[in-house]
PDB file of C-alpha atoms in Angstrom:
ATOM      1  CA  UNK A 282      91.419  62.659  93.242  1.00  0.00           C
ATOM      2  CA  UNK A 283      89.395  59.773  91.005  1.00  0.00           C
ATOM      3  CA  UNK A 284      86.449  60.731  92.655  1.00  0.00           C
ATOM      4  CA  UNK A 285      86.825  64.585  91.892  1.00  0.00           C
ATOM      5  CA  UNK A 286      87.768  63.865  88.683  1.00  0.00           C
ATOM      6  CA  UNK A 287      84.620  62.002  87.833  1.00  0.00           C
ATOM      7  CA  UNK A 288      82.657  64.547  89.607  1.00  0.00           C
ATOM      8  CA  UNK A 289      83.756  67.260  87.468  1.00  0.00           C
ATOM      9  CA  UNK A 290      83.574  64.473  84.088  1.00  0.00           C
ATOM     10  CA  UNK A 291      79.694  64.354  85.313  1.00  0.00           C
ATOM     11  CA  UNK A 292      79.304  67.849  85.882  1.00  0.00           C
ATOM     12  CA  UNK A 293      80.590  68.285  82.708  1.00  0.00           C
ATOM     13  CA  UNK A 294      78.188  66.307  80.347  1.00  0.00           C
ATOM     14  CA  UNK A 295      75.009  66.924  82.668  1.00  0.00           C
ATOM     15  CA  UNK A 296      75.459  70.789  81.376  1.00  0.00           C
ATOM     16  CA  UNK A 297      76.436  70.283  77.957  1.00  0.00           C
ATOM     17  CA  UNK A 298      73.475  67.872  78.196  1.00  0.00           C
ATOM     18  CA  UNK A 299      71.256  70.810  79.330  1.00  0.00           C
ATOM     19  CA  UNK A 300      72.549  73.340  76.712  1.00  0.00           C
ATOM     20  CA  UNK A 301      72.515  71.432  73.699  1.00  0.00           C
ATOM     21  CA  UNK A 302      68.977  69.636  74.822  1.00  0.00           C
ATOM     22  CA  UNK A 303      67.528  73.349  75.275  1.00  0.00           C
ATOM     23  CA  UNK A 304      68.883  74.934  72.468  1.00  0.00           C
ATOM     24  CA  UNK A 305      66.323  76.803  70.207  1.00  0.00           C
ATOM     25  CA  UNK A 306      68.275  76.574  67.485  1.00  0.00           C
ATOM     26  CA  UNK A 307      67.881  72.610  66.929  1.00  0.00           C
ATOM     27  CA  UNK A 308      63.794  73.294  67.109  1.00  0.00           C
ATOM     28  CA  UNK A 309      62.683  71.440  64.085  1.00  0.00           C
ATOM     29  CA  UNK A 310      58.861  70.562  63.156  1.00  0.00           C
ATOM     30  CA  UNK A 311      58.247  67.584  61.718  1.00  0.00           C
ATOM     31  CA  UNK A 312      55.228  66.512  59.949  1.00  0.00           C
ATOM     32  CA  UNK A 313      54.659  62.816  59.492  1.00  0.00           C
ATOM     33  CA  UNK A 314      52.150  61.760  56.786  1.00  0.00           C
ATOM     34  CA  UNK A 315      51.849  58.207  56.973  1.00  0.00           C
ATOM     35  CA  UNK A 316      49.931  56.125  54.106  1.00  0.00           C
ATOM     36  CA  UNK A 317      48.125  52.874  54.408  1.00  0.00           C
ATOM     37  CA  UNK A 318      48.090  50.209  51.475  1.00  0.00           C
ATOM     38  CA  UNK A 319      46.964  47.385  51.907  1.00  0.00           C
ATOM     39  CA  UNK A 320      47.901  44.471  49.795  1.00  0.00           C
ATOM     40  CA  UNK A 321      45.770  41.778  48.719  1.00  0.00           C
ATOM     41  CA  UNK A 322      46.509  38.250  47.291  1.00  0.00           C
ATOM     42  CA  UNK A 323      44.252  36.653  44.812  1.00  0.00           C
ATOM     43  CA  UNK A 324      44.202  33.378  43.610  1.00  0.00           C
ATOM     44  CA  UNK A 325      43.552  33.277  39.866  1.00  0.00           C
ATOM     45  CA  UNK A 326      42.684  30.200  38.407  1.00  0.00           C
ATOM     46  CA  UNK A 327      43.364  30.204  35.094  1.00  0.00           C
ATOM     47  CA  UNK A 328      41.641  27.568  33.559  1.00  0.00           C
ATOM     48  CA  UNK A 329      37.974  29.398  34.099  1.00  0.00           C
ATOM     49  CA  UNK A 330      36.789  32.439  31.873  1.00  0.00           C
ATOM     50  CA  UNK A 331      37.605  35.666  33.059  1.00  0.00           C
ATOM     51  CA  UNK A 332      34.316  38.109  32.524  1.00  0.00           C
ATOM     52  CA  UNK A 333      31.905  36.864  30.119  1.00  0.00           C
ATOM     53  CA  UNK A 334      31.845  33.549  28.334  1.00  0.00           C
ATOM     54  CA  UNK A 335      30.936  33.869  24.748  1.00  0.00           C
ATOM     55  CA  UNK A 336      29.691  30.707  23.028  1.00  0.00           C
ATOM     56  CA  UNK A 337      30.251  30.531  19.606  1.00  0.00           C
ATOM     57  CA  UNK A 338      28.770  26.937  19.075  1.00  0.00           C
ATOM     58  CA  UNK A 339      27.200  23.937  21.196  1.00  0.00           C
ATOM     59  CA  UNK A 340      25.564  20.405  21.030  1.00  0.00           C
ATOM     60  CA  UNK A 341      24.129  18.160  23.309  1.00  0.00           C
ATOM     61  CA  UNK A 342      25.769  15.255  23.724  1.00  0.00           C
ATOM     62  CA  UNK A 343      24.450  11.993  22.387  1.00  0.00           C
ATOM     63  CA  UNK A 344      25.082   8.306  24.832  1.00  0.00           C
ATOM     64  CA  UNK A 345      27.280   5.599  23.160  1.00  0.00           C
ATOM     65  CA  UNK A 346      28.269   2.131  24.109  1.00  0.00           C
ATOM     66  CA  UNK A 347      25.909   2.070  26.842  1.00  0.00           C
ATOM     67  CA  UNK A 348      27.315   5.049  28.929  1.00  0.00           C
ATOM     68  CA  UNK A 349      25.116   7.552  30.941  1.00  0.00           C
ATOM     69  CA  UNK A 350      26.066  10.371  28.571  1.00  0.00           C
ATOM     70  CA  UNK A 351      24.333  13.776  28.369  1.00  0.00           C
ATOM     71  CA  UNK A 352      24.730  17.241  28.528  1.00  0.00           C
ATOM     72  CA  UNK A 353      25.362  19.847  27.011  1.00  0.00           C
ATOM     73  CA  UNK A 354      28.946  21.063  25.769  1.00  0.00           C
ATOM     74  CA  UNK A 355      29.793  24.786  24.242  1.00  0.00           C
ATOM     75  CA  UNK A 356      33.128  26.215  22.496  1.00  0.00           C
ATOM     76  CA  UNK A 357      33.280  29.571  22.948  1.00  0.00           C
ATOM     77  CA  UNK A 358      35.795  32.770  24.549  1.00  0.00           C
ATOM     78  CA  UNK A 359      35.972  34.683  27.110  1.00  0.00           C
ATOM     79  CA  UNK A 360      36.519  38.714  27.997  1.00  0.00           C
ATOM     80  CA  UNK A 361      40.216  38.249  27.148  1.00  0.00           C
ATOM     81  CA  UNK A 362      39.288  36.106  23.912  1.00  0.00           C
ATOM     82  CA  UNK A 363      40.935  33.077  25.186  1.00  0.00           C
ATOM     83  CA  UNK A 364      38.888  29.848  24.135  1.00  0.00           C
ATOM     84  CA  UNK A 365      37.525  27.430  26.444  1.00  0.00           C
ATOM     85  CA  UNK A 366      35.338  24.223  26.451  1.00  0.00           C
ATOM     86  CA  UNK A 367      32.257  24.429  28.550  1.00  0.00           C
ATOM     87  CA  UNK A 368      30.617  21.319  29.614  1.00  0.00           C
ATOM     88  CA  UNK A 369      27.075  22.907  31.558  1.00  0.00           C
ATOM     89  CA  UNK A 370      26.462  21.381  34.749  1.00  0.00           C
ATOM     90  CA  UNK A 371      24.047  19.198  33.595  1.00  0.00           C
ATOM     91  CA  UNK A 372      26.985  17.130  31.779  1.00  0.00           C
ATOM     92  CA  UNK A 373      27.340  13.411  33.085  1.00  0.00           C
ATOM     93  CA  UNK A 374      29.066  10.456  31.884  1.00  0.00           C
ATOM     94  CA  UNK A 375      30.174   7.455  33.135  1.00  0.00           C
ATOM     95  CA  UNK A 376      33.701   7.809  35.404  1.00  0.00           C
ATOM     96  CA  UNK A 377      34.738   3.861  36.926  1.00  0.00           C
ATOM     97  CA  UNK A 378      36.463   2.436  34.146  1.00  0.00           C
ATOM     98  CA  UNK A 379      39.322   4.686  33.700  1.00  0.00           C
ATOM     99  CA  UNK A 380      40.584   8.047  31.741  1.00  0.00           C
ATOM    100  CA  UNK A 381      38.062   9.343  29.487  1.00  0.00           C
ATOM    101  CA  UNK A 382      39.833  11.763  26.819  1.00  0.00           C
ATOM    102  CA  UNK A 383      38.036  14.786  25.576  1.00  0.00           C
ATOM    103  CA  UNK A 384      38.801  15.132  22.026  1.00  0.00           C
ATOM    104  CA  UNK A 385      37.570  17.631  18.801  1.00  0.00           C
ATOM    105  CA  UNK A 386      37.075  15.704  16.101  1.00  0.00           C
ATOM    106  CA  UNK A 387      36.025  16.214  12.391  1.00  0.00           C
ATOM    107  CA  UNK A 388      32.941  13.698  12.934  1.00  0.00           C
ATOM    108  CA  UNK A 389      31.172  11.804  15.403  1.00  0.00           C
ATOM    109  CA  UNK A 390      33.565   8.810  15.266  1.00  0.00           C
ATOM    110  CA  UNK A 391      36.340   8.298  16.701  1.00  0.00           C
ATOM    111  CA  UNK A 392      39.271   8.024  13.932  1.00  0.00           C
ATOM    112  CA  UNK A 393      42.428   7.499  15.366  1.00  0.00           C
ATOM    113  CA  UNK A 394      45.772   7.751  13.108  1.00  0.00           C
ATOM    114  CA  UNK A 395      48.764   8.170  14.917  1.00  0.00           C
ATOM    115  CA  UNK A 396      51.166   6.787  11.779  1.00  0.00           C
ATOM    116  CA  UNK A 397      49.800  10.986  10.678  1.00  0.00           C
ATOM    117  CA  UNK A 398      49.984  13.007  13.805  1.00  0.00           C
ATOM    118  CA  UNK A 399      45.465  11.742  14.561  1.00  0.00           C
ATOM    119  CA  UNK A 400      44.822  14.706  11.963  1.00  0.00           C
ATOM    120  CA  UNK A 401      40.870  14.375  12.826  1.00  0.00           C
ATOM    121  CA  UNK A 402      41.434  14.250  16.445  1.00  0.00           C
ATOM    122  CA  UNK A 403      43.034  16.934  19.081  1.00  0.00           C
ATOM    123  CA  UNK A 404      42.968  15.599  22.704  1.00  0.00           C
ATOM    124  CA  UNK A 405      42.614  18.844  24.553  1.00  0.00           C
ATOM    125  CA  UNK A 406      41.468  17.163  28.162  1.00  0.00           C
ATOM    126  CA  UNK A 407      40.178  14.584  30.185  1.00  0.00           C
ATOM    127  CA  UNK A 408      37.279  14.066  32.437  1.00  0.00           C
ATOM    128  CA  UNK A 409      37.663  15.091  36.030  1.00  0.00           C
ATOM    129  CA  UNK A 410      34.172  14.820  37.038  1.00  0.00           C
ATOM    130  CA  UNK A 411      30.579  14.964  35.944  1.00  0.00           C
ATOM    131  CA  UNK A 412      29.171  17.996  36.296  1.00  0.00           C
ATOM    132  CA  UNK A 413      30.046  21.731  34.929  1.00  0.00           C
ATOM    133  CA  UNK A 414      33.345  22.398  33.998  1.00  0.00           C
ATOM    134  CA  UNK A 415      35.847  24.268  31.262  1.00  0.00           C
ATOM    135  CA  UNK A 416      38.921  23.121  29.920  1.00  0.00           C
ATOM    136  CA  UNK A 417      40.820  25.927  28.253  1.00  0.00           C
ATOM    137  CA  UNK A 418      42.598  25.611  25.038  1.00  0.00           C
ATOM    138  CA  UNK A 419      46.376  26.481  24.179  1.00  0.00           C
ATOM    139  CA  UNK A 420      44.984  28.053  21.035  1.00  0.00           C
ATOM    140  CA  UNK A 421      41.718  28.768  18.697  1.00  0.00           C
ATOM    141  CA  UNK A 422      40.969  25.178  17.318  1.00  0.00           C
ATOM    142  CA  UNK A 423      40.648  24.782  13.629  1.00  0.00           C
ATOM    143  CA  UNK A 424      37.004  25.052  11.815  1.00  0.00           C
ATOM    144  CA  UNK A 425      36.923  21.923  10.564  1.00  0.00           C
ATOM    145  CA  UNK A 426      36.554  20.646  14.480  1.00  0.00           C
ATOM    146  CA  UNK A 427      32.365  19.837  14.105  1.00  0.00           C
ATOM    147  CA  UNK A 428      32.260  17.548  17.222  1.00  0.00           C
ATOM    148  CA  UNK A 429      33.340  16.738  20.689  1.00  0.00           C
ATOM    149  CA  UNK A 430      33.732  12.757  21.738  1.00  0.00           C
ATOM    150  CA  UNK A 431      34.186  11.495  24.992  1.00  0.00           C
ATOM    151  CA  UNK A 432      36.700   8.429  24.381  1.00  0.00           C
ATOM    152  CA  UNK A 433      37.555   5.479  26.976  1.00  0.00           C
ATOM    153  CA  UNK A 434      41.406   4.303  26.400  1.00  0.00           C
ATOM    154  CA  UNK A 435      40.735   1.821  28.735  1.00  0.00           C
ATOM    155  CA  UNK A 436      37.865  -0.312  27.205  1.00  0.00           C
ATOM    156  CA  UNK A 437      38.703   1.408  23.614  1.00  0.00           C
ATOM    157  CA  UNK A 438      35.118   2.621  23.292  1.00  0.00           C
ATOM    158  CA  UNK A 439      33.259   5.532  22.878  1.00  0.00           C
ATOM    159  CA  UNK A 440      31.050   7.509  25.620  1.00  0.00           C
ATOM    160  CA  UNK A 441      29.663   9.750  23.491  1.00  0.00           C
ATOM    161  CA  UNK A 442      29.703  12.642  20.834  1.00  0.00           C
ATOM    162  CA  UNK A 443      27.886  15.792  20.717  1.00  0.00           C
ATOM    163  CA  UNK A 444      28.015  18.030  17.146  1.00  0.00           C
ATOM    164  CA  UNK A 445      28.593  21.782  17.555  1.00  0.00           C
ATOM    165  CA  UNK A 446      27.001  24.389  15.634  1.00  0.00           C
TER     166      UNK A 446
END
C-alpha cells in the first residue's frame, strides 16, 4: 500500500511537471542588456599642480654660511588657482645637519619674532630633498612676501635666500 501510494505521489508530480513545464502560456522572452563599467582608482597627490603651473614670480637662490645653495625657486598657481612653491630641479642645498625650514620672508634675513606671531616670516615647509619639488600653500601669501630663505634650526644659520620678482 506505501509503495502504491508513492507510485501514484510520483505519477502525480512527473505530469503536473510535464504540463506546467510545456505550457505556452508561461512563454516569456527575455532580453538581457548587460553594461560594462569599469572603475578606475587614481591616486591624486595633492601637493603637485594640477594642469598648468603659472609662475607669477622667481629668484635664484643666493649660498649663505657656506652651504651648497642654488637654484632656482618660483611662486606661482596652478589650473585650479591653488598656489604652490616650485623649487626647479636644479635646486640643491646642503641636507646633514638637520631640518631646514622654508620660510617667505619680507627680506633676505632671517628676522625671527615670536614675542609678535614672526610677522616677517611664514614657515610654509621644510626640505625633503635636493632636487625639484612644490610645496603647496594653505592660502595666497601676502605681497609683502619678497623672498624665500632656507633656515637651519639646528646650527641657527642661514642656507640661503633667493628674492622673487
Amino acid at each position: 500500500m506505501k509503495n502504491r501510494k508513492f507510485s501514484f505521489a510520483l505519477v502525480a508530480f512527473a505530469m503536473t511537471a510535464l504540463v506546467v513545464s510545456c505550457s505556452d502560456d508561461d512563454v516569456e522572452t527575455v532580453t538581457v542588456t548587460e553594461t560594462v563599467t569599469e572603475t578606475e582608482t587614481v591616486e591624486v597627490d595633492s601637493s603637485m599642480p594640477v594642469g598648468d603651473f603659472t609662475v607669477a614670480s622667481s629668484g635664484n637662490l643666493t649660498a649663505e654660511s657656506g652651504t651648497p645653495t642654488e637654484g632656482l625657486v618660483e611662486l606661482g598657481k596652478d589650473t585650479n588657482d591653488t598656489d604652490f612653491v616650485h623649487f626647479a630641479d636644479d635646486f640643491m642645498t646642503e641636507l646633514g645637519t638637520g631640518t631646514v625650514g622654508i620660510f617667505l620672508s619680507t627680506s633676505e634675513t632671517f628676522t625671527a619674532d615670536p614675542a609678535n606671531g614672526n610677522p616677517d616670516l611664514m614657515l610654509i615647509g621644510n626640505v625633503q630633498g635636493n632636487g625639484e619639488m612644490y610645496i603647496k600653500l594653505d592660502a595666497t601669501p601676502e605681497a609683502k612676501y619678497s623672498h624665500i630663505i632656507l633656515w637651519c634650526a639646528t646650527a641657527n644659520i642661514p642656507f640661503g635666500n633667493a628674492e622673487l620678482q
